[in-house]
Amino acid sequence: MKKLLLSAACALAVGVATFAAVSPAQAQKKFIAIGTGGPTGVYFVVGNSICRMIHKEAAEGRKTGRKHGIRCSAPSTGGSTYNIGQISEGELDFGVAQSDWQYHAVNGSKPDKVKPYDKLRALFSVHPEPFHIIVGADSGISGWGDLAGKRVNIGNPGSGQRGTMEVLMEAHSTGTGDFAQATELTSTEQSKALCDGKIDAYGYTVGVPNAGVAVATDGCSAKIINLASDVEKGLVDQFPYYAFATIPAGTYKTTDADVTTFGVMATFVTSADQDEEVVYELVRAVFENIDDFRSLHPAFANLDPAKMIKDGLSAPLHPGAERYYKEQGWM
Ligand code: GLU
């Protein structure tokens, strides 16, 4: 059975490469913008950690003369499908996106949910993202069927969870009309709304653990329910970008047993039009500093370069990324 590994420590030692023969990019100053997600999610940390590694390499380069000239910012955004749309329009240079929406964008297979963009290119995947249904302590919800008649946040348009929630709703033959109310709150608003009793449940695709979910679980005893019926099994069997995932007991105050659900991978993408040197310098900055990168968020602890350059990627690799992976002997 396909499985997303959240907890097994399987870090691969990354050799420190020497770069005597590499001619550094003679790039002039180049500003790049990375699309992330809500400020309490993990994408925001992904984008800002990548910028941090790029700026770290820039500081090293000022000492050694290996200059890349890249300056980076990673603002908070609406999430996966927003990021892909903005990359296609040249408004963002890079973005974090769920592996399901990467697949549908490059294949043009869900044009109602993500803009078809065959020039989408992959760099690497990051952490696994289980799909969570988080329910209020007194909501009486313990499975998907109990959501009927409840106030449910389906996520803001542009977020990955909004699209994945809609796919799951279709698979369960649940329409928004089956809920008492379907709200479109952002990832930052939803936990507070749950704790304030304004909604009964919300859907969220996100890395484990994270601050936003903790606001609800640790703050007002919200629970994460299992999603492991034949419906989810059907999705995992049918689609390459879904796999089962376990949110381990003890992750949050209310996770007293393992939670089984399905999920996707967070991936890092750009456009085929993106400059090859910039992509090369970005992946180099991340992988030369992978130990530092892993320490920047608990969801990154088990990142393994051998898996990152392959798992969850359905768009072709950008040539700048491929060049670095080949130099490392990883491909
Ligand atoms: N998976 C979410 C999305 O695609 C974002 C999760 C996060 O911000 O970490 O919108």
mmCIF file with all atom_site columns, C-alpha atoms in Angstrom, residues 176-318:
data_model
loop_
_atom_site.group_PDB
_atom_site.id
_atom_site.type_symbol
_atom_site.label_atom_id
_atom_site.label_alt_id
_atom_site.label_comp_id
_atom_site.label_asym_id
_atom_site.label_entity_id
_atom_site.label_seq_id
_atom_site.pdbx_PDB_ins_code
_atom_site.Cartn_x
_atom_site.Cartn_y
_atom_site.Cartn_z
_atom_site.occupancy
_atom_site.B_iso_or_equiv
_atom_site.pdbx_formal_charge
_atom_site.auth_seq_id
_atom_site.auth_comp_id
_atom_site.auth_asym_id
_atom_site.auth_atom_id
_atom_site.pdbx_PDB_model_num
ATOM 1   C CA . THR A 1 176 ? -21.987 21.928 -0.076  1.00 0.00 ? 176 THR A CA 1
ATOM 2   C CA . GLY A 1 177 ? -25.780 21.756 0.304   1.00 0.00 ? 177 GLY A CA 1
ATOM 3   C CA . ASP A 1 178 ? -25.326 18.786 2.645   1.00 0.00 ? 178 ASP A CA 1
ATOM 4   C CA . PHE A 1 179 ? -23.587 21.096 5.138   1.00 0.00 ? 179 PHE A CA 1
ATOM 5   C CA . ALA A 1 180 ? -25.514 23.616 7.257   1.00 0.00 ? 180 ALA A CA 1
ATOM 6   C CA . GLN A 1 181 ? -22.951 26.103 5.980   1.00 0.00 ? 181 GLN A CA 1
ATOM 7   C CA . ALA A 1 182 ? -19.813 25.891 3.818   1.00 0.00 ? 182 ALA A CA 1
ATOM 8   C CA . THR A 1 183 ? -17.372 28.678 4.707   1.00 0.00 ? 183 THR A CA 1
ATOM 9   C CA . GLU A 1 184 ? -14.307 29.833 2.743   1.00 0.00 ? 184 GLU A CA 1
ATOM 10  C CA . LEU A 1 185 ? -12.029 30.945 5.564   1.00 0.00 ? 185 LEU A CA 1
ATOM 11  C CA . THR A 1 186 ? -8.251  31.016 5.116   1.00 0.00 ? 186 THR A CA 1
ATOM 12  C CA . SER A 1 187 ? -5.948  28.614 6.952   1.00 0.00 ? 187 SER A CA 1
ATOM 13  C CA . THR A 1 188 ? -5.125  31.341 9.461   1.00 0.00 ? 188 THR A CA 1
ATOM 14  C CA . GLU A 1 189 ? -8.777  32.104 10.220  1.00 0.00 ? 189 GLU A CA 1
ATOM 15  C CA . GLN A 1 190 ? -10.117 28.568 10.456  1.00 0.00 ? 190 GLN A CA 1
ATOM 16  C CA . SER A 1 191 ? -8.640  27.407 13.794  1.00 0.00 ? 191 SER A CA 1
ATOM 17  C CA . LYS A 1 192 ? -9.825  30.539 15.591  1.00 0.00 ? 192 LYS A CA 1
ATOM 18  C CA . ALA A 1 193 ? -13.283 30.169 14.016  1.00 0.00 ? 193 ALA A CA 1
ATOM 19  C CA . LEU A 1 194 ? -13.431 26.557 15.265  1.00 0.00 ? 194 LEU A CA 1
ATOM 20  C CA . CYS A 1 195 ? -12.389 27.561 18.791  1.00 0.00 ? 195 CYS A CA 1
ATOM 21  C CA . ASP A 1 196 ? -14.886 30.449 18.771  1.00 0.00 ? 196 ASP A CA 1
ATOM 22  C CA . GLY A 1 197 ? -17.696 28.017 17.862  1.00 0.00 ? 197 GLY A CA 1
ATOM 23  C CA . LYS A 1 198 ? -18.337 29.685 14.485  1.00 0.00 ? 198 LYS A CA 1
ATOM 24  C CA . ILE A 1 199 ? -17.676 26.449 12.529  1.00 0.00 ? 199 ILE A CA 1
ATOM 25  C CA . ASP A 1 200 ? -17.825 22.758 13.500  1.00 0.00 ? 200 ASP A CA 1
ATOM 26  C CA . ALA A 1 201 ? -15.036 21.392 11.286  1.00 0.00 ? 201 ALA A CA 1
ATOM 27  C CA . TYR A 1 202 ? -12.498 22.286 8.640   1.00 0.00 ? 202 TYR A CA 1
ATOM 28  C CA . GLY A 1 203 ? -10.451 20.539 5.958   1.00 0.00 ? 203 GLY A CA 1
ATOM 29  C CA . TYR A 1 204 ? -6.724  21.320 5.677   1.00 0.00 ? 204 TYR A CA 1
ATOM 30  C CA . THR A 1 205 ? -3.857  19.752 3.710   1.00 0.00 ? 205 THR A CA 1
ATOM 31  C CA . VAL A 1 206 ? -0.745  20.557 5.693   1.00 0.00 ? 206 VAL A CA 1
ATOM 32  C CA . GLY A 1 207 ? 2.595   19.296 7.040   1.00 0.00 ? 207 GLY A CA 1
ATOM 33  C CA . VAL A 1 208 ? 2.878   17.789 10.529  1.00 0.00 ? 208 VAL A CA 1
ATOM 34  C CA . PRO A 1 209 ? 3.130   19.293 13.058  1.00 0.00 ? 209 PRO A CA 1
ATOM 35  C CA . ASN A 1 210 ? 2.226   22.928 12.497  1.00 0.00 ? 210 ASN A CA 1
ATOM 36  C CA . ALA A 1 211 ? 1.279   25.992 14.473  1.00 0.00 ? 211 ALA A CA 1
ATOM 37  C CA . GLY A 1 212 ? -2.085  26.569 12.785  1.00 0.00 ? 212 GLY A CA 1
ATOM 38  C CA . VAL A 1 213 ? -3.524  23.138 13.664  1.00 0.00 ? 213 VAL A CA 1
ATOM 39  C CA . ALA A 1 214 ? -2.098  23.387 17.202  1.00 0.00 ? 214 ALA A CA 1
ATOM 40  C CA . VAL A 1 215 ? -4.203  26.515 17.802  1.00 0.00 ? 215 VAL A CA 1
ATOM 41  C CA . ALA A 1 216 ? -7.280  24.270 17.509  1.00 0.00 ? 216 ALA A CA 1
ATOM 42  C CA . THR A 1 217 ? -6.058  20.948 18.963  1.00 0.00 ? 217 THR A CA 1
ATOM 43  C CA . ASP A 1 218 ? -3.978  22.296 21.833  1.00 0.00 ? 218 ASP A CA 1
ATOM 44  C CA . GLY A 1 219 ? -5.959  25.508 22.207  1.00 0.00 ? 219 GLY A CA 1
ATOM 45  C CA . CYS A 1 220 ? -9.555  24.213 22.320  1.00 0.00 ? 220 CYS A CA 1
ATOM 46  C CA . SER A 1 221 ? -9.292  20.383 22.284  1.00 0.00 ? 221 SER A CA 1
ATOM 47  C CA . ALA A 1 222 ? -10.237 19.960 18.608  1.00 0.00 ? 222 ALA A CA 1
ATOM 48  C CA . LYS A 1 223 ? -9.640  16.479 17.171  1.00 0.00 ? 223 LYS A CA 1
ATOM 49  C CA . ILE A 1 224 ? -8.378  15.104 13.846  1.00 0.00 ? 224 ILE A CA 1
ATOM 50  C CA . ILE A 1 225 ? -10.596 12.299 12.495  1.00 0.00 ? 225 ILE A CA 1
ATOM 51  C CA . ASN A 1 226 ? -9.636  9.186  10.513  1.00 0.00 ? 226 ASN A CA 1
ATOM 52  C CA . LEU A 1 227 ? -10.238 9.183  6.740   1.00 0.00 ? 227 LEU A CA 1
ATOM 53  C CA . ALA A 1 228 ? -9.608  5.569  5.773   1.00 0.00 ? 228 ALA A CA 1
ATOM 54  C CA . SER A 1 229 ? -12.865 4.269  4.311   1.00 0.00 ? 229 SER A CA 1
ATOM 55  C CA . ASP A 1 230 ? -13.272 2.584  0.934   1.00 0.00 ? 230 ASP A CA 1
ATOM 56  C CA . VAL A 1 231 ? -13.699 6.057  -0.552  1.00 0.00 ? 231 VAL A CA 1
ATOM 57  C CA . GLU A 1 232 ? -10.206 7.166  0.471   1.00 0.00 ? 232 GLU A CA 1
ATOM 58  C CA . LYS A 1 233 ? -8.815  3.729  -0.469  1.00 0.00 ? 233 LYS A CA 1
ATOM 59  C CA . GLY A 1 234 ? -10.350 4.219  -3.904  1.00 0.00 ? 234 GLY A CA 1
ATOM 60  C CA . LEU A 1 235 ? -8.640  7.607  -4.294  1.00 0.00 ? 235 LEU A CA 1
ATOM 61  C CA . VAL A 1 236 ? -5.252  6.227  -3.222  1.00 0.00 ? 236 VAL A CA 1
ATOM 62  C CA . ASP A 1 237 ? -5.588  3.214  -5.552  1.00 0.00 ? 237 ASP A CA 1
ATOM 63  C CA . GLN A 1 238 ? -6.681  5.298  -8.509  1.00 0.00 ? 238 GLN A CA 1
ATOM 64  C CA . PHE A 1 239 ? -4.393  8.342  -8.413  1.00 0.00 ? 239 PHE A CA 1
ATOM 65  C CA . PRO A 1 240 ? -0.575  8.376  -8.336  1.00 0.00 ? 240 PRO A CA 1
ATOM 66  C CA . TYR A 1 241 ? -0.338  11.556 -6.234  1.00 0.00 ? 241 TYR A CA 1
ATOM 67  C CA . TYR A 1 242 ? -2.294  10.232 -3.219  1.00 0.00 ? 242 TYR A CA 1
ATOM 68  C CA . ALA A 1 243 ? -0.960  7.925  -0.514  1.00 0.00 ? 243 ALA A CA 1
ATOM 69  C CA . PHE A 1 244 ? -2.063  6.911  2.961   1.00 0.00 ? 244 PHE A CA 1
ATOM 70  C CA . ALA A 1 245 ? -0.499  8.801  5.855   1.00 0.00 ? 245 ALA A CA 1
ATOM 71  C CA . THR A 1 246 ? -0.408  8.454  9.630   1.00 0.00 ? 246 THR A CA 1
ATOM 72  C CA . ILE A 1 247 ? -0.467  11.411 11.989  1.00 0.00 ? 247 ILE A CA 1
ATOM 73  C CA . PRO A 1 248 ? 1.284   9.787  14.958  1.00 0.00 ? 248 PRO A CA 1
ATOM 74  C CA . ALA A 1 249 ? -0.233  9.641  18.429  1.00 0.00 ? 249 ALA A CA 1
ATOM 75  C CA . GLY A 1 250 ? 1.211   12.420 20.563  1.00 0.00 ? 250 GLY A CA 1
ATOM 76  C CA . THR A 1 251 ? 1.628   14.908 17.712  1.00 0.00 ? 251 THR A CA 1
ATOM 77  C CA . TYR A 1 252 ? -0.891  17.269 19.319  1.00 0.00 ? 252 TYR A CA 1
ATOM 78  C CA . LYS A 1 253 ? -2.507  17.292 22.769  1.00 0.00 ? 253 LYS A CA 1
ATOM 79  C CA . THR A 1 254 ? -5.650  15.556 21.458  1.00 0.00 ? 254 THR A CA 1
ATOM 80  C CA . THR A 1 255 ? -3.985  12.953 19.189  1.00 0.00 ? 255 THR A CA 1
ATOM 81  C CA . ASP A 1 256 ? -4.167  10.146 21.753  1.00 0.00 ? 256 ASP A CA 1
ATOM 82  C CA . ALA A 1 257 ? -4.030  7.502  18.978  1.00 0.00 ? 257 ALA A CA 1
ATOM 83  C CA . ASP A 1 258 ? -2.538  7.397  15.468  1.00 0.00 ? 258 ASP A CA 1
ATOM 84  C CA . VAL A 1 259 ? -4.776  9.097  12.888  1.00 0.00 ? 259 VAL A CA 1
ATOM 85  C CA . THR A 1 260 ? -5.002  7.406  9.484   1.00 0.00 ? 260 THR A CA 1
ATOM 86  C CA . THR A 1 261 ? -5.783  9.583  6.516   1.00 0.00 ? 261 THR A CA 1
ATOM 87  C CA . PHE A 1 262 ? -4.618  10.123 2.936   1.00 0.00 ? 262 PHE A CA 1
ATOM 88  C CA . GLY A 1 263 ? -2.318  12.830 1.700   1.00 0.00 ? 263 GLY A CA 1
ATOM 89  C CA . VAL A 1 264 ? -0.038  14.402 -0.882  1.00 0.00 ? 264 VAL A CA 1
ATOM 90  C CA . MET A 1 265 ? 3.481   15.851 -0.987  1.00 0.00 ? 265 MET A CA 1
ATOM 91  C CA . ALA A 1 266 ? 4.390   19.518 -0.830  1.00 0.00 ? 266 ALA A CA 1
ATOM 92  C CA . THR A 1 267 ? 6.427   20.287 -3.945  1.00 0.00 ? 267 THR A CA 1
ATOM 93  C CA . PHE A 1 268 ? 8.463   23.219 -5.220  1.00 0.00 ? 268 PHE A CA 1
ATOM 94  C CA . VAL A 1 269 ? 7.756   24.449 -8.739  1.00 0.00 ? 269 VAL A CA 1
ATOM 95  C CA . THR A 1 270 ? 8.566   27.119 -11.300 1.00 0.00 ? 270 THR A CA 1
ATOM 96  C CA . SER A 1 271 ? 8.088   27.888 -14.978 1.00 0.00 ? 271 SER A CA 1
ATOM 97  C CA . ALA A 1 272 ? 10.073  26.431 -17.899 1.00 0.00 ? 272 ALA A CA 1
ATOM 98  C CA . ASP A 1 273 ? 10.822  30.107 -18.676 1.00 0.00 ? 273 ASP A CA 1
ATOM 99  C CA . GLN A 1 274 ? 12.692  30.574 -15.394 1.00 0.00 ? 274 GLN A CA 1
ATOM 100 C CA . ASP A 1 275 ? 16.418  31.295 -15.834 1.00 0.00 ? 275 ASP A CA 1
ATOM 101 C CA . GLU A 1 276 ? 18.499  28.099 -15.620 1.00 0.00 ? 276 GLU A CA 1
ATOM 102 C CA . GLU A 1 277 ? 21.260  29.713 -13.540 1.00 0.00 ? 277 GLU A CA 1
ATOM 103 C CA . VAL A 1 278 ? 18.774  31.000 -10.980 1.00 0.00 ? 278 VAL A CA 1
ATOM 104 C CA . VAL A 1 279 ? 17.186  27.546 -10.611 1.00 0.00 ? 279 VAL A CA 1
ATOM 105 C CA . TYR A 1 280 ? 20.635  25.942 -10.344 1.00 0.00 ? 280 TYR A CA 1
ATOM 106 C CA . GLU A 1 281 ? 21.737  28.369 -7.626  1.00 0.00 ? 281 GLU A CA 1
ATOM 107 C CA . LEU A 1 282 ? 18.464  27.900 -5.717  1.00 0.00 ? 282 LEU A CA 1
ATOM 108 C CA . VAL A 1 283 ? 18.638  24.073 -5.612  1.00 0.00 ? 283 VAL A CA 1
ATOM 109 C CA . ARG A 1 284 ? 22.348  24.263 -4.862  1.00 0.00 ? 284 ARG A CA 1
ATOM 110 C CA . ALA A 1 285 ? 21.688  26.594 -1.905  1.00 0.00 ? 285 ALA A CA 1
ATOM 111 C CA . VAL A 1 286 ? 19.047  24.200 -0.529  1.00 0.00 ? 286 VAL A CA 1
ATOM 112 C CA . PHE A 1 287 ? 20.985  20.952 -0.944  1.00 0.00 ? 287 PHE A CA 1
ATOM 113 C CA . GLU A 1 288 ? 24.399  22.301 0.118   1.00 0.00 ? 288 GLU A CA 1
ATOM 114 C CA . ASN A 1 289 ? 22.686  23.378 3.339   1.00 0.00 ? 289 ASN A CA 1
ATOM 115 C CA . ILE A 1 290 ? 20.225  20.517 3.770   1.00 0.00 ? 290 ILE A CA 1
ATOM 116 C CA . ASP A 1 291 ? 21.137  19.917 7.436   1.00 0.00 ? 291 ASP A CA 1
ATOM 117 C CA . ASP A 1 292 ? 20.422  23.546 8.247   1.00 0.00 ? 292 ASP A CA 1
ATOM 118 C CA . PHE A 1 293 ? 17.246  23.374 6.202   1.00 0.00 ? 293 PHE A CA 1
ATOM 119 C CA . ARG A 1 294 ? 16.011  20.291 8.092   1.00 0.00 ? 294 ARG A CA 1
ATOM 120 C CA . SER A 1 295 ? 16.423  22.096 11.392  1.00 0.00 ? 295 SER A CA 1
ATOM 121 C CA . LEU A 1 296 ? 14.140  24.969 10.419  1.00 0.00 ? 296 LEU A CA 1
ATOM 122 C CA . HIS A 1 297 ? 10.811  23.128 10.908  1.00 0.00 ? 297 HIS A CA 1
ATOM 123 C CA . PRO A 1 298 ? 9.904   19.786 12.526  1.00 0.00 ? 298 PRO A CA 1
ATOM 124 C CA . ALA A 1 299 ? 8.073   18.784 9.307   1.00 0.00 ? 299 ALA A CA 1
ATOM 125 C CA . PHE A 1 300 ? 11.475  18.938 7.523   1.00 0.00 ? 300 PHE A CA 1
ATOM 126 C CA . ALA A 1 301 ? 13.321  16.643 9.955   1.00 0.00 ? 301 ALA A CA 1
ATOM 127 C CA . ASN A 1 302 ? 13.322  13.582 7.673   1.00 0.00 ? 302 ASN A CA 1
ATOM 128 C CA . LEU A 1 303 ? 13.920  15.242 4.309   1.00 0.00 ? 303 LEU A CA 1
ATOM 129 C CA . ASP A 1 304 ? 15.964  12.919 2.116   1.00 0.00 ? 304 ASP A CA 1
ATOM 130 C CA . PRO A 1 305 ? 17.507  14.337 -1.087  1.00 0.00 ? 305 PRO A CA 1
ATOM 131 C CA . ALA A 1 306 ? 17.158  10.986 -2.899  1.00 0.00 ? 306 ALA A CA 1
ATOM 132 C CA . LYS A 1 307 ? 13.391  11.160 -2.366  1.00 0.00 ? 307 LYS A CA 1
ATOM 133 C CA . MET A 1 308 ? 13.040  14.919 -2.764  1.00 0.00 ? 308 MET A CA 1
ATOM 134 C CA . ILE A 1 309 ? 14.265  14.840 -6.365  1.00 0.00 ? 309 ILE A CA 1
ATOM 135 C CA . LYS A 1 310 ? 11.677  12.232 -7.367  1.00 0.00 ? 310 LYS A CA 1
ATOM 136 C CA . ASP A 1 311 ? 8.692   11.683 -5.018  1.00 0.00 ? 311 ASP A CA 1
ATOM 137 C CA . GLY A 1 312 ? 5.517   13.583 -5.846  1.00 0.00 ? 312 GLY A CA 1
ATOM 138 C CA . LEU A 1 313 ? 6.930   15.165 -9.015  1.00 0.00 ? 313 LEU A CA 1
ATOM 139 C CA . SER A 1 314 ? 4.832   14.839 -12.157 1.00 0.00 ? 314 SER A CA 1
ATOM 140 C CA . ALA A 1 315 ? 5.984   17.946 -14.026 1.00 0.00 ? 315 ALA A CA 1
ATOM 141 C CA . PRO A 1 316 ? 9.367   17.587 -15.802 1.00 0.00 ? 316 PRO A CA 1
ATOM 142 C CA . LEU A 1 317 ? 12.376  18.718 -13.762 1.00 0.00 ? 317 LEU A CA 1
ATOM 143 C CA . HIS A 1 318 ? 13.617  22.200 -14.638 1.00 0.00 ? 318 HIS A CA 1
#
